[in-house]
Structure formats: structure tokens, C-alpha cells
PDB file of C-alpha atoms in Angstrom:
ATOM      1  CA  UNK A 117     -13.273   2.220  21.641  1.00 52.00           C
ATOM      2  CA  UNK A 118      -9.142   1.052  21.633  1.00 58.00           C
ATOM      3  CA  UNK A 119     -10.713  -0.471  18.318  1.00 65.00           C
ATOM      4  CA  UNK A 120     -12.042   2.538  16.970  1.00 70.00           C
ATOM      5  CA  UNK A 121      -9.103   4.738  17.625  1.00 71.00           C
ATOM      6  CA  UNK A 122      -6.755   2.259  16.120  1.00 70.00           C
ATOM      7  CA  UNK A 123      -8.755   2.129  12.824  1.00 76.00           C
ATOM      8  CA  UNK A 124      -8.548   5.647  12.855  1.00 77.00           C
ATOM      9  CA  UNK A 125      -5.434   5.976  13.335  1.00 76.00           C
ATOM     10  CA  UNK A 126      -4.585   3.174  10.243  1.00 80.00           C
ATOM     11  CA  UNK A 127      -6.654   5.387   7.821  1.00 87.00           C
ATOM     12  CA  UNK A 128      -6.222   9.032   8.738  1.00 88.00           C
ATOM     13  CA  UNK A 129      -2.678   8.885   7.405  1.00 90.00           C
ATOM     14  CA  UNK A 130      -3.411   8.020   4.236  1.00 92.00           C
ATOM     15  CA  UNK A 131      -6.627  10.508   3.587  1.00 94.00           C
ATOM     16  CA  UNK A 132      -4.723  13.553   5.245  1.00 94.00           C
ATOM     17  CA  UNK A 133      -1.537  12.633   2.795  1.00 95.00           C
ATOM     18  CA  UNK A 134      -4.120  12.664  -0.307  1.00 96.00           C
ATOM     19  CA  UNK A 135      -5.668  16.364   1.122  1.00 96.00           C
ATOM     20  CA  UNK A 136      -2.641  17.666   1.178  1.00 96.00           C
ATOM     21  CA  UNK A 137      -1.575  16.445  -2.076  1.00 97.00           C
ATOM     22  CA  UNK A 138      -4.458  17.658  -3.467  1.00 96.00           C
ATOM     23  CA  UNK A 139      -4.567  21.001  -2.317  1.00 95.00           C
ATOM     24  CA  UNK A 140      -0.732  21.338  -3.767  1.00 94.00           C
ATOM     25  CA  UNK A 141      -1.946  21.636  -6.741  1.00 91.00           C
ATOM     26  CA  UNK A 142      -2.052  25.348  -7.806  1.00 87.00           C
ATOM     27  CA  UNK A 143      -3.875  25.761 -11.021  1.00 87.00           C
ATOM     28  CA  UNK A 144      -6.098  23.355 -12.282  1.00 84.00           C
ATOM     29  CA  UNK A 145      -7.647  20.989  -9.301  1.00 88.00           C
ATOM     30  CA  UNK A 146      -8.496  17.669 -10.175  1.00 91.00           C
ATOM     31  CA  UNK A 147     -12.422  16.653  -9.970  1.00 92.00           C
ATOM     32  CA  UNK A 148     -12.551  14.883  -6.387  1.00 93.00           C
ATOM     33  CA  UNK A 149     -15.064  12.300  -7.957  1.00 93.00           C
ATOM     34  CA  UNK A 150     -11.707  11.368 -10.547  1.00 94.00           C
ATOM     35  CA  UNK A 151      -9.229  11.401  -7.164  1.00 95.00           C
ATOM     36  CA  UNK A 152     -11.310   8.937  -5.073  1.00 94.00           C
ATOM     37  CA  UNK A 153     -11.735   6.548  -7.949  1.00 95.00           C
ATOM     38  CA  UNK A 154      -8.364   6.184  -8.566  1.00 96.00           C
ATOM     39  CA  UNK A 155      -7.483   6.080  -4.492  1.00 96.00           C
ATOM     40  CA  UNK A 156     -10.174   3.495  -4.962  1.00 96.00           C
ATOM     41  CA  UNK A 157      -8.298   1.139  -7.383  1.00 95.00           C
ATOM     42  CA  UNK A 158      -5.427   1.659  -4.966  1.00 95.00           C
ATOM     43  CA  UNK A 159      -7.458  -0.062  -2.393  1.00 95.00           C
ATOM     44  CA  UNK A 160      -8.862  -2.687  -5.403  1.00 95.00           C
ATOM     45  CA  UNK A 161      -4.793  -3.352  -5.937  1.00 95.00           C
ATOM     46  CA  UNK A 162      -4.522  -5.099  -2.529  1.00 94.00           C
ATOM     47  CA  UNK A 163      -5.729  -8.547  -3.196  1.00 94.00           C
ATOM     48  CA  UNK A 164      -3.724  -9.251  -6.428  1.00 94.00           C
ATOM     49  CA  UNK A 165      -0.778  -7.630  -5.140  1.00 96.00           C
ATOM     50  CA  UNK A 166      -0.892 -10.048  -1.883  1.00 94.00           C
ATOM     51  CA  UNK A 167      -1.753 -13.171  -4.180  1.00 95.00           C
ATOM     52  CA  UNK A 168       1.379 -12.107  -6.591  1.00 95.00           C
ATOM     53  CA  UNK A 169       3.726 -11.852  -3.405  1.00 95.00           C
ATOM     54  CA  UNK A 170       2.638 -15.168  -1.750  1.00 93.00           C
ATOM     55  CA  UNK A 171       3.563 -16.934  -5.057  1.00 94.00           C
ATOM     56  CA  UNK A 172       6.561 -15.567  -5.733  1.00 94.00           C
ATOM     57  CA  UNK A 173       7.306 -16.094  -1.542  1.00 92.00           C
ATOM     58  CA  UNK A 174       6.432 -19.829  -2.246  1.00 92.00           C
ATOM     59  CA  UNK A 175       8.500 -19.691  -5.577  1.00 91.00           C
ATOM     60  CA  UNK A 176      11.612 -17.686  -4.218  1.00 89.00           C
ATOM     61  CA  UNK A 177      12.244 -18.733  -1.100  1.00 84.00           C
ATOM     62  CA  UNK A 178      12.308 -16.792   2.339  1.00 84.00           C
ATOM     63  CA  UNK A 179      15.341 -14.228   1.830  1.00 89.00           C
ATOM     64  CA  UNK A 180      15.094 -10.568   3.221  1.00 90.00           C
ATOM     65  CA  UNK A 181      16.836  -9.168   0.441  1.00 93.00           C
ATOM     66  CA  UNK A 182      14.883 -11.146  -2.535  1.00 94.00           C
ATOM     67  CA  UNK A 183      11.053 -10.037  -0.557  1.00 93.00           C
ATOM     68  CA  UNK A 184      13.213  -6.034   0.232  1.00 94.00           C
ATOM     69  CA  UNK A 185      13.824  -5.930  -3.356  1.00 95.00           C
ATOM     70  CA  UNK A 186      11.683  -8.614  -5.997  1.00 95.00           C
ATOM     71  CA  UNK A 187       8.790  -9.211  -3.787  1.00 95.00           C
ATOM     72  CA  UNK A 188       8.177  -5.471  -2.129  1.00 94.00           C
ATOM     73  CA  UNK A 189       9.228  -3.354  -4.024  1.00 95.00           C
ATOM     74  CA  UNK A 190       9.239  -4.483  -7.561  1.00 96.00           C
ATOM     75  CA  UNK A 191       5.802  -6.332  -7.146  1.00 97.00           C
ATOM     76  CA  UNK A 192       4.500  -3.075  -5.653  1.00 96.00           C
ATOM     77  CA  UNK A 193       5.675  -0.576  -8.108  1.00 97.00           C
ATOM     78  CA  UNK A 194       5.020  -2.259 -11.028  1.00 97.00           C
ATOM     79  CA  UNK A 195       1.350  -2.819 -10.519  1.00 97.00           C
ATOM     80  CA  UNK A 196       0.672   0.785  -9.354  1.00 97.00           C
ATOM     81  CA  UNK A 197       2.498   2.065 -12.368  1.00 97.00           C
ATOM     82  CA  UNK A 198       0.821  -0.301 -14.540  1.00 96.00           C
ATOM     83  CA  UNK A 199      -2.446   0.897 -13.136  1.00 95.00           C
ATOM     84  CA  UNK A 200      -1.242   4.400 -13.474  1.00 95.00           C
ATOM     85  CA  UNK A 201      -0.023   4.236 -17.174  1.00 95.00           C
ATOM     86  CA  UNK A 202      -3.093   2.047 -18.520  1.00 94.00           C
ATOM     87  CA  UNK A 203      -6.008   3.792 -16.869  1.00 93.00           C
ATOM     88  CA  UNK A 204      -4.731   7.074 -15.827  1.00 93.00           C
ATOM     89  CA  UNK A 205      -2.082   8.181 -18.376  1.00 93.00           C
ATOM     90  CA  UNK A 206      -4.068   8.812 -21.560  1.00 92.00           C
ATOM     91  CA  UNK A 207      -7.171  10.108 -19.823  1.00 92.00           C
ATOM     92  CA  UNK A 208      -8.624  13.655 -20.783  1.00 90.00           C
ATOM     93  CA  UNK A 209      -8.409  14.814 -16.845  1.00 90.00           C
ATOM     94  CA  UNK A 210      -4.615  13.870 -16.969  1.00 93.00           C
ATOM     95  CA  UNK A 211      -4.107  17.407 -18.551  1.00 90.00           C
ATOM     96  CA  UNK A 212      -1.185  18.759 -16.654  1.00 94.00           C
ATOM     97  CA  UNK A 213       2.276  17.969 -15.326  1.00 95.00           C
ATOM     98  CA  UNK A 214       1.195  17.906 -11.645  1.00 96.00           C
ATOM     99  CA  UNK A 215      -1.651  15.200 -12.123  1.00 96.00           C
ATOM    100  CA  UNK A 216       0.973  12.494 -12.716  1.00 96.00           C
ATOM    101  CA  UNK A 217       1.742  13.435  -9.033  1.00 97.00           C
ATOM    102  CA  UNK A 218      -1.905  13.114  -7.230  1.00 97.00           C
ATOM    103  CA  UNK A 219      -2.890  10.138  -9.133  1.00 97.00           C
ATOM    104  CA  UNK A 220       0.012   8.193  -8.433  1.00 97.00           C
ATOM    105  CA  UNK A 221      -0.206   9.565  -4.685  1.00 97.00           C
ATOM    106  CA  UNK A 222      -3.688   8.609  -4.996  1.00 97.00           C
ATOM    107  CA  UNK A 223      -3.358   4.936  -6.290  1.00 97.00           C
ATOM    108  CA  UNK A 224      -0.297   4.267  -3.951  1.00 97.00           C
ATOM    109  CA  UNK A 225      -2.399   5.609  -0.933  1.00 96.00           C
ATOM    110  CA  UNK A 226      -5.445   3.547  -1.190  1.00 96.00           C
ATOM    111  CA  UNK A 227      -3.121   0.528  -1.519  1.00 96.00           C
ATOM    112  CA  UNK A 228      -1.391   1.922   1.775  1.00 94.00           C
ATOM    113  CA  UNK A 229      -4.199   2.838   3.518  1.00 93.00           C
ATOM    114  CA  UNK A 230      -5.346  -0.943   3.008  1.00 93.00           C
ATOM    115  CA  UNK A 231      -2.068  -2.447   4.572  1.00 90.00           C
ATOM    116  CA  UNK A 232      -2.204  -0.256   7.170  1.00 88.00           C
ATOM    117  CA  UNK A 233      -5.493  -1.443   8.502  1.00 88.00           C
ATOM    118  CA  UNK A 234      -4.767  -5.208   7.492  1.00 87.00           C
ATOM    119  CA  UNK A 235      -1.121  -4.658   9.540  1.00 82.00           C
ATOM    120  CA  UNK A 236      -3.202  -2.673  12.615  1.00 79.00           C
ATOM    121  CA  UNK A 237      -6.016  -6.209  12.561  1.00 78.00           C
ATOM    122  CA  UNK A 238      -2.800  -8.908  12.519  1.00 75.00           C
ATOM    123  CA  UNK A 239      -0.581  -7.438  14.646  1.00 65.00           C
ATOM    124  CA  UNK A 240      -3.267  -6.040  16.792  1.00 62.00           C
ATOM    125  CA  UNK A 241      -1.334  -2.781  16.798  1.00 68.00           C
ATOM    126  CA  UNK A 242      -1.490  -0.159  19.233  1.00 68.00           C
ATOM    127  CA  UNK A 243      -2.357   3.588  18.454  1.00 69.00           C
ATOM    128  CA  UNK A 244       1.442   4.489  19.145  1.00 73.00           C
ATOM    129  CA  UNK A 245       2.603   1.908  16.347  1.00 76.00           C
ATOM    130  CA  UNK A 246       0.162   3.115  13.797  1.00 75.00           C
ATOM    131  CA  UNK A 247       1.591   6.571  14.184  1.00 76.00           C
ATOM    132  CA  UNK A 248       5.336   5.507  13.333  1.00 82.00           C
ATOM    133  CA  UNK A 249       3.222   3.894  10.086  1.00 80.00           C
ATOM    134  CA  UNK A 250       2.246   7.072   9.441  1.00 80.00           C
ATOM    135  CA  UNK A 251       5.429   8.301   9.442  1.00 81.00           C
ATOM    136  CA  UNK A 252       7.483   5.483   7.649  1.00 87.00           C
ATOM    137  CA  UNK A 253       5.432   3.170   5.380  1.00 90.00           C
ATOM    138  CA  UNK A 254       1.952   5.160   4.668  1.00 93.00           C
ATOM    139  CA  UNK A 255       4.482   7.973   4.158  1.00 94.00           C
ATOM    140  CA  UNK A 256       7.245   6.517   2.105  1.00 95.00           C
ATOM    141  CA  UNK A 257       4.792   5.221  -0.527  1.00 96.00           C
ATOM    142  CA  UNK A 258       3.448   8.846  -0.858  1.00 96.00           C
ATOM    143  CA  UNK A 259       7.249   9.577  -1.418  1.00 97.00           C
ATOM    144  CA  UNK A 260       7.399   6.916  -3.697  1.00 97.00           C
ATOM    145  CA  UNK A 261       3.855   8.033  -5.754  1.00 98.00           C
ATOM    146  CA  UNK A 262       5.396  11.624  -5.978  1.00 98.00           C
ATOM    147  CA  UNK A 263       8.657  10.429  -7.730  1.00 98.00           C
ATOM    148  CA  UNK A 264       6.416   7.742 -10.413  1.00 98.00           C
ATOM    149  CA  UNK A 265       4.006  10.771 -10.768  1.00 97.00           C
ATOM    150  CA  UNK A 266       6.459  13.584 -11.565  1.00 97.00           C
ATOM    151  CA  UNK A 267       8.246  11.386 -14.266  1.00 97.00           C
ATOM    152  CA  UNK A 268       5.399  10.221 -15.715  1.00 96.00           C
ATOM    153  CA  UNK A 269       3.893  13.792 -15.707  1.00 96.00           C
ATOM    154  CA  UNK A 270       7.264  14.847 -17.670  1.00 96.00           C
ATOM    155  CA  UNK A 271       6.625  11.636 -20.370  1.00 95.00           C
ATOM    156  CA  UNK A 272       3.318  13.033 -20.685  1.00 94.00           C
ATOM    157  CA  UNK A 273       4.287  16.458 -21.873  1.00 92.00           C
ATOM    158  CA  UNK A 274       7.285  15.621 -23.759  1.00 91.00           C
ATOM    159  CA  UNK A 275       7.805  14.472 -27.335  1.00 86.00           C
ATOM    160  CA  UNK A 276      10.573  12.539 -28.537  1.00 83.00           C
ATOM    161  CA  UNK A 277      13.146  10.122 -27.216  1.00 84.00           C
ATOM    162  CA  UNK A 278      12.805  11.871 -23.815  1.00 91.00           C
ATOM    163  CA  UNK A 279       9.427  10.702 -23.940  1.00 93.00           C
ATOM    164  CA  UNK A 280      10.439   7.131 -23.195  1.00 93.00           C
ATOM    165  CA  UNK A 281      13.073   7.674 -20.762  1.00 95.00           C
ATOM    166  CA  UNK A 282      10.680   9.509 -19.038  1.00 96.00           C
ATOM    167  CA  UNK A 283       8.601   6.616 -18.594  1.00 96.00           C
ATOM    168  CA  UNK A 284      11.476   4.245 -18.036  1.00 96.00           C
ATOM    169  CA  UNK A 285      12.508   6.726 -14.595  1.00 97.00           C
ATOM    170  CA  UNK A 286       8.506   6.992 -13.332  1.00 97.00           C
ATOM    171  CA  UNK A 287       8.907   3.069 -12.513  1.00 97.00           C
ATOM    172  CA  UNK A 288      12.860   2.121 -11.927  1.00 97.00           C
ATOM    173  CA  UNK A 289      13.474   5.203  -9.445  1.00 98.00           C
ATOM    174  CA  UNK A 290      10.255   4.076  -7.129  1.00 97.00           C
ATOM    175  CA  UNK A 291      11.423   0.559  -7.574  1.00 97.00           C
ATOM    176  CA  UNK A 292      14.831   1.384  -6.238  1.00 97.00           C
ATOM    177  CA  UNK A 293      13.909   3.339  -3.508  1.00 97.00           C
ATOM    178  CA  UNK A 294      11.548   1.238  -2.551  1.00 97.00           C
ATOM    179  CA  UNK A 295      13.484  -1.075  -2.524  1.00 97.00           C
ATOM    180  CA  UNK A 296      16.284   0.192  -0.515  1.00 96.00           C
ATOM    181  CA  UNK A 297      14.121   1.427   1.988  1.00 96.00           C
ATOM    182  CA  UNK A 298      12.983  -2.594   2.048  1.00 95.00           C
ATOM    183  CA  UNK A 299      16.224  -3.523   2.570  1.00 95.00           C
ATOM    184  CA  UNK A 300      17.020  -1.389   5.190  1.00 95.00           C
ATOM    185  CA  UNK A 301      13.555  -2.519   7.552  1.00 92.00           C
ATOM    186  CA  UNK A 302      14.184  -6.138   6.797  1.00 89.00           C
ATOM    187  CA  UNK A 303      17.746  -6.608   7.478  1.00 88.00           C
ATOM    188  CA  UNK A 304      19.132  -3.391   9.855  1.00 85.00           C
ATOM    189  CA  UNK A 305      16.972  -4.916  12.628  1.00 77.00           C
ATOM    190  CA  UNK A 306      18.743  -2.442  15.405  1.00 81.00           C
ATOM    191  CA  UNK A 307      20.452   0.194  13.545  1.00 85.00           C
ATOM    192  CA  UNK A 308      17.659   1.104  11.313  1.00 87.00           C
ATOM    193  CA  UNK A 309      16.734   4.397  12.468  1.00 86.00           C
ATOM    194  CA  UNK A 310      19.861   5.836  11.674  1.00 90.00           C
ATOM    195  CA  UNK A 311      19.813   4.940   7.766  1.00 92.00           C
ATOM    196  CA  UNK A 312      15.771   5.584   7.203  1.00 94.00           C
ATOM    197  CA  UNK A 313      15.224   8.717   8.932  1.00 93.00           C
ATOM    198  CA  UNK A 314      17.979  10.116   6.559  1.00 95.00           C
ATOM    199  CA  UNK A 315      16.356   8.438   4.162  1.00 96.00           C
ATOM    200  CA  UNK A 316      13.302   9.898   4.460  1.00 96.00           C
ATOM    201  CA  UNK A 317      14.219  13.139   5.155  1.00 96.00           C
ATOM    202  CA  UNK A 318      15.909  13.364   1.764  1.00 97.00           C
ATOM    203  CA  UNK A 319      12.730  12.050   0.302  1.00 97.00           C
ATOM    204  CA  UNK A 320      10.524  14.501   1.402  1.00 97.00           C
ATOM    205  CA  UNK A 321      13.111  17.269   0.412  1.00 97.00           C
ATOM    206  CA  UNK A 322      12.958  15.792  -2.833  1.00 97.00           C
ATOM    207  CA  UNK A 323       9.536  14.812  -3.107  1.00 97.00           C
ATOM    208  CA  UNK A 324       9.061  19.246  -2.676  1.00 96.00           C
ATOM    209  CA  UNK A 325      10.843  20.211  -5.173  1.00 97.00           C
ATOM    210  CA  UNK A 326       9.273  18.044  -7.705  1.00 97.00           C
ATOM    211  CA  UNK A 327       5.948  19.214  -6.860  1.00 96.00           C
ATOM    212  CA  UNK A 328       6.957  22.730  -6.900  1.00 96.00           C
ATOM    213  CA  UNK A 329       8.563  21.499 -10.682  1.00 95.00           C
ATOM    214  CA  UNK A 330       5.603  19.668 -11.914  1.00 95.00           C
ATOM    215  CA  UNK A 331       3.203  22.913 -10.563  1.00 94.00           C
ATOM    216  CA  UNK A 332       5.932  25.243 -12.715  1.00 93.00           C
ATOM    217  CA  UNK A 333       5.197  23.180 -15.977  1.00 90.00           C
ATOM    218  CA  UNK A 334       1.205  23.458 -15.548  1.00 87.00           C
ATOM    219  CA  UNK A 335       0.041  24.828 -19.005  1.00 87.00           C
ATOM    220  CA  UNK A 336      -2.932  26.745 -16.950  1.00 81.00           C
ATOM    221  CA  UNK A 337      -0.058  29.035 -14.861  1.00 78.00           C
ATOM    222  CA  UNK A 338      -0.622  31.505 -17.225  1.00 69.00           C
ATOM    223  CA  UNK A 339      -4.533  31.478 -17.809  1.00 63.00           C
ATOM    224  CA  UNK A 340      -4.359  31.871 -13.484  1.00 56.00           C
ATOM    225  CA  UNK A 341      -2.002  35.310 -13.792  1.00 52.00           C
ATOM    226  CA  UNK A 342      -3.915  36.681 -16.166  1.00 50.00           C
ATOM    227  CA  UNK A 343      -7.133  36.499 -14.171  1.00 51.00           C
ATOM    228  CA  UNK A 344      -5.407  37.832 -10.995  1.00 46.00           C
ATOM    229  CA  UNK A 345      -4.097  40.578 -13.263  1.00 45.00           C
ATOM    230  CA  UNK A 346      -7.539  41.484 -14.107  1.00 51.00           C
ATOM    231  CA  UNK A 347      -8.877  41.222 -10.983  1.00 45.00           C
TER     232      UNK A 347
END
């Protein structure tokens, strides 16, 4: 049963992050077949990601600051936004600002959701650890999705030379604060409450306004007034 409630508690996070992404999004909802296939290849990420990491551990060196910044959260990143910009970014369901937001949130979940149940098997966690998990990791790689997602959202309905910056901000402002939220776990051993729930808290804040933004910029916000007009 202690078993049970742990694995629960390792994947609820990440499926009650993904509903409530999903639901945020006001005027054209994504085909739920389309969202669990990309959470999917979020959980499919896993294994290379891992194999990546414990090369470039073997190659680097054991420093907290070269696995906070290069191994975490550049490795990490990278992969979901390649996975996001060579499977997701071109496809015909990708129609509106917001998607760039729940497909990121859904790759970078599934790849959560994954580590949280490996972390709750190793470290044979208890149901009160897996809830700060909730909180801090499973939660600050939603954070993390939101900001790749709304940036690439913005590259993907914008022409020009904005186009590219665009693209260039959906994967070096994840990196970064992935990064620095690394850092600050792997090297602030007994003072790190006091830098990541500020952290966090200024992610989420964030992470709501860019949502709100990307919903704004959906081409289908008319099409929905004029059918509540006419109703």
C-alpha cells in the first residue's frame, strides 16, 4: 500500500499540472489524443537524456556547478526544445500562440513525471518528499515548459528577424533558469529555501502572465465572441 501511495504521489503531479494547462487554454483546445503523445515522448526523452548526462558526468568531472548548469540544465532543455521544434513546431495542430505553451508543458512533464518515479524507487522516498517534488522540480519544469512554449509560440506567429530571436529566447531563458535554479539545490545545501521559494514564486507570476499573453494572441478569440454574441 506505502508503495502504491508513493507512486501516486510521483505521478499525480505531473498529470494534474498537464489538466490544468490544458484547460487554460481558452479558444481552441488541443485534441487530447495530440497532448498525450507528445507527454508521451516526454517520457520516451528519459533514457537518452540519462545516457547524455552520464557521459558528459564521466567526461566533465564531478562539479556542482558544471552538472547545475552543462549537465541539468543545458542537457535538459536542449533535447525538449529540440523535440519541441522538430516534431511539434511545424505541425498543422500547432495553430495558435498558446499551443507552444501545452506542448512544451506536455513534453517537459512526461520527462518529469519519469524522474519523479525513478527518484521515489532510488531514494525509496516517502509520500511527504514526493509532495515537496511536486512543488519544486515536477513544478519548476512546468515553469520552465511555459517560458520555451510562449517564445516559441511568438516565433511561430511572427515574420521577420523577430522570428529568430524568438526562437533563440524559447531555449536560452529555460536554460538559464534552469540552470540557476540547479545551482541553487546543488550548492545552497542549508540556505536554499530562502533563494528558491522566491524563485519560484516569481516563476509562477510570470509563467501567468504569459499564458494570459499567448491566450490574447489566439487567432480564434474572435471566431469565440462572435458566437457568444449570437448566442
Amino acid at each position: 500500500m506505502l508503495l502504491f501511495s508513493v507512486l501516486a504521489a510521483a505521478v499525480a503531479p505531473g498529470l494534474a499540472l498537464l489538466t490544468y494547462f490544458y484547460l487554460k487554454d481558452r479558444y481552441d483546445s488541443e485534441p487530447l489524443h495530440m497532448v498525450f503523445r507528445v507527454f508521451l515522448m516526454g517520457i520516451l526523452m528519459v533514457l537518452p537524456v540519462m545516457i547524455i548526462q552520464r557521459g558528459m558526468m564521466i567526461w566533465l568531472g564531478d562539479n556542482p556547478y558544471v552538472e547545475a548548469i552543462l549537465i541539468s540544465g543545458w542537457v535538459e532543455e536542449f533535447v525538449k526544445w529540440f523535440v519541441i521544434y522538430h516534431i511539434i513546431y511545424n505541425h498543422t495542430e500547432f495553430d495558435e500562440p498558446y499551443d507552444g505553451i501545452l506542448y512544451s508543458v506536455a513534453v517537459s512533464l512526461g520527462f518529469a513525471t519519469v524522474e519523479n518515479v525513478l527518484y521515489a524507487f532510488a531514494g525509496n522516498a516517502s509520500v511527504s518528499v514526493m509532495f515537496i517534488r511536486a512543488l519544486l522540480p515536477v513544478s519548476g519544469h512546468a515553469m520552465f515548459a511555459v517560458i520555451m512554449g510562449y517564445y516559441m509560440g511568438r516565433a511561430k506567429f511572427t515574420d521577420g528577424k523577430k522570428k529568430r530571436w524568438f526562437l533563440m529566447l524559447s531555449l536560452f531563458l529555460p536554460f538559464f533558469w534552469h540552470a540557476l535554479y540547479d545551482v541553487i539545490m546543488n550548492t545552497m545545501v542549508n540556505h536554499w529555501l530562502w533563494f528558491i521559494a522566491p524563485l519560484m514564486a516569481g516563476l509562477w507570476y510570470g509563467a501567468m502572465g504569459k499564458i494570459t499573453r499567448a491566450n490574447n494572441r489566439s487567432p480564434f478569440r474572435f471566431v469565440k465572441r462572435e458566437e457568444e454574441i449570437k448566442l
